[in-house]
């Protein structure tokens, strides 16, 4: 075997080895410490394309795709001047030095060029249009910039052009040439714009046209109907307008048609009935209205039908059962009414049934839907969900993975859940379920369930002979039981849980030591219950502390945990409205990510914790209604300035002395008004459940007291600035403008900043000075408009304004 063949064989063996390792790693996820070690090992074994390629001077075909090569594409590749096919796709390569322009100049005999997922991060050279032999060009996800040379569309031999997922790549299509050989044109998720030219009809060989997520506008040209070889036509998420041309009826070879998310006038689309080869049809967000499209009746090859978010106001027709090949049916977000037709039971291949947010009612019978894995029925008015034929063979019953029954007017747990062993997500919030969670719930999907949401019902307890309740779902990530009537001790979650929300219940007892085992918890919210005892020390010194910890409005007593580790991840702490005493722990300075600290309404006896000023991310500090005392001294050391603080409440304590103008001068986050950015202090994340991302949002909240009236802010807008020093014992002269004694004139930056704040909240929050303290005043109209009953994400605290 000569040296060239040995070299190629070596590369092949390396590729097989890497692929084998890659597949193995997907089957056996590593732990955090293992992942870190493996990443270091990977860095030490960076696989680069060898320089020895220069010896293969006669090489014509080079395919290094999916081989885990990394680093820069070597210059030696460009010495292979006889190459007619080069495939470097799906590696971790960069093409910077040499760059794309150098490659095109040197390899001018190329017929096939595949650089998909190679990091080019640059412009497409005009000289690309000089590769007159080019038949296939794949540049997907390369970080391309600038304007794509339109001359490339005129390359006479070009059959395949894929520029997908280059959002900063611009371009337009002015014309297509006669005799074009293009078979596939894929531009999705680029910034191509303009109108589609009528000359698109010249692409006689075109089978695939995908332009999703671009910025094309104008009407869809009727000449598109002359491309009778088209199999795939997808124009999703553009700016097309006007009527959908009926000439599309001539595209009888289409298997996929997607026109979603445009501003089109679809009409009745009677021509759809002629496209009998269609297997996938996506018309969501397309202004469809009125009756269910009758033209779909005879599309019996459909496997996917998506009519999401239209204005269809009709019953689901019984002929839907004729579409027996359907695996996906999405009718969510319409105005459909009546019951689900019995004929749906004929859809034996159906895997995904999404009917959320309609006006459907009656019973849901799952008989015959043995392939069903996702069932989304939220926001309807169903009486019951069932398998009416309990004698069905277990193999003929659906084994669901994702089930959403939110806001379905349910009054009890559906009995068919007893047959579910593979549920990954179960959502039943906002129903009318009263009483106990049945004991048989503990036996369903013990190993698979990761997301359980039963909030906003009337649940009183878990049916069990044993207390405390130990939840049996070993891989549970999210548990939401909030806004119920649950009594008894806290249910004990498995160590896997990331979100544990039980706020607004009637739970009693103490926080058990089992909660110290929640090594990965993201949010722990036990607020608004009747819990008591001391806060366990472990909540401060857990190896992986939660990001959000809320114990608000309970009966906890004793000291706040005194040990917060240096690895503290806490971003929000709310211990307000309890009976806590002692001092503010100085170890809180280890929580360098902390943004929100609320200790309001306790018995804390301490001086002002000036050292909290070292927390450079702290934005909200609420210490009101405690027993703080002594002078409110300014920063004692460099770095104690509270640089991000924008809301501070020290009201109803025993602070004395003068107001600390040193702080006022340095609270820079209070000097900038940014109401044009309507954002909230919140953190969002998503959990992967099956193949779907499920969102979770945690919003920070607070209470502001004004003239004896407490106002609950369900969310805090990022631009909100407030100071409350009322009901203390301050003395001395009060500056008319905070920090004014340091102003050098009415145009000083500081004075302007405070004037801007006051002006910015002139129709909302007003900051002023009277009787020795700042006060905060609310104007109802503005408050209702901005902070009205809006819901973001899946986590919401619904609290009325509380007046004392």
mmCIF file of N, CA, C and O in Angstrom, residues 14 17-18 42 45-49 67-71 93:
data_model
loop_
_atom_site.group_PDB
_atom_site.id
_atom_site.type_symbol
_atom_site.label_atom_id
_atom_site.label_comp_id
_atom_site.label_asym_id
_atom_site.label_seq_id
_atom_site.Cartn_x
_atom_site.Cartn_y
_atom_site.Cartn_z
ATOM 1 N N UNK A 14 -9.579 7.271 11.954
ATOM 2 C CA UNK A 14 -9.783 8.323 12.957
ATOM 3 C C UNK A 14 -11.231 8.781 12.956
ATOM 4 O O UNK A 14 -11.846 8.989 14.002
ATOM 5 N N UNK A 17 -13.453 6.237 14.610
ATOM 6 C CA UNK A 17 -13.233 6.260 16.056
ATOM 7 C C UNK A 17 -13.975 7.430 16.697
ATOM 8 O O UNK A 17 -14.665 7.294 17.701
ATOM 9 N N UNK A 18 -13.866 8.615 16.067
ATOM 10 C CA UNK A 18 -14.501 9.810 16.626
ATOM 11 C C UNK A 18 -16.010 9.684 16.595
ATOM 12 O O UNK A 18 -16.702 10.011 17.560
ATOM 13 N N UNK A 42 -10.536 16.731 25.567
ATOM 14 C CA UNK A 42 -10.809 17.071 24.175
ATOM 15 C C UNK A 42 -9.878 18.174 23.692
ATOM 16 O O UNK A 42 -9.347 18.122 22.573
ATOM 17 N N UNK A 45 -6.609 16.949 22.803
ATOM 18 C CA UNK A 45 -6.602 16.077 21.632
ATOM 19 C C UNK A 45 -7.253 16.757 20.430
ATOM 20 O O UNK A 45 -7.968 16.121 19.675
ATOM 21 N N UNK A 46 -7.042 18.039 20.270
ATOM 22 C CA UNK A 46 -7.630 18.741 19.144
ATOM 23 C C UNK A 46 -7.151 18.113 17.848
ATOM 24 O O UNK A 46 -5.955 17.965 17.614
ATOM 25 N N UNK A 47 -8.092 17.731 17.022
ATOM 26 C CA UNK A 47 -7.763 17.028 15.794
ATOM 27 C C UNK A 47 -7.746 18.025 14.655
ATOM 28 O O UNK A 47 -8.772 18.630 14.326
ATOM 29 N N UNK A 48 -6.585 18.227 14.097
ATOM 30 C CA UNK A 48 -6.448 19.181 13.009
ATOM 31 C C UNK A 48 -6.204 18.429 11.710
ATOM 32 O O UNK A 48 -5.746 17.288 11.697
ATOM 33 N N UNK A 49 -6.540 19.082 10.612
ATOM 34 C CA UNK A 49 -6.297 18.487 9.302
ATOM 35 C C UNK A 49 -4.789 18.482 9.076
ATOM 36 O O UNK A 49 -4.139 19.536 9.131
ATOM 37 N N UNK A 67 -16.001 14.630 10.780
ATOM 38 C CA UNK A 67 -14.790 13.961 11.273
ATOM 39 C C UNK A 67 -14.207 14.613 12.509
ATOM 40 O O UNK A 67 -13.110 14.272 12.923
ATOM 41 N N UNK A 68 -14.925 15.590 13.084
ATOM 42 C CA UNK A 68 -14.511 16.259 14.329
ATOM 43 C C UNK A 68 -13.197 17.008 14.193
ATOM 44 O O UNK A 68 -12.512 17.255 15.182
ATOM 45 N N UNK A 69 -12.815 17.378 12.972
ATOM 46 C CA UNK A 69 -11.647 18.230 12.817
ATOM 47 C C UNK A 69 -11.955 19.614 13.373
ATOM 48 O O UNK A 69 -13.088 20.100 13.311
ATOM 49 N N UNK A 70 -10.934 20.264 13.900
ATOM 50 C CA UNK A 70 -11.119 21.597 14.464
ATOM 51 C C UNK A 70 -9.973 22.491 14.014
ATOM 52 O O UNK A 70 -9.096 22.079 13.251
ATOM 53 N N UNK A 71 -10.001 23.725 14.478
ATOM 54 C CA UNK A 71 -8.988 24.732 14.180
ATOM 55 C C UNK A 71 -9.118 25.232 12.741
ATOM 56 O O UNK A 71 -10.129 25.011 12.069
ATOM 57 N N UNK A 93 -14.298 23.589 12.135
ATOM 58 C CA UNK A 93 -13.235 24.256 11.407
ATOM 59 C C UNK A 93 -13.492 25.742 11.239
ATOM 60 O O UNK A 93 -14.631 26.206 11.254
#
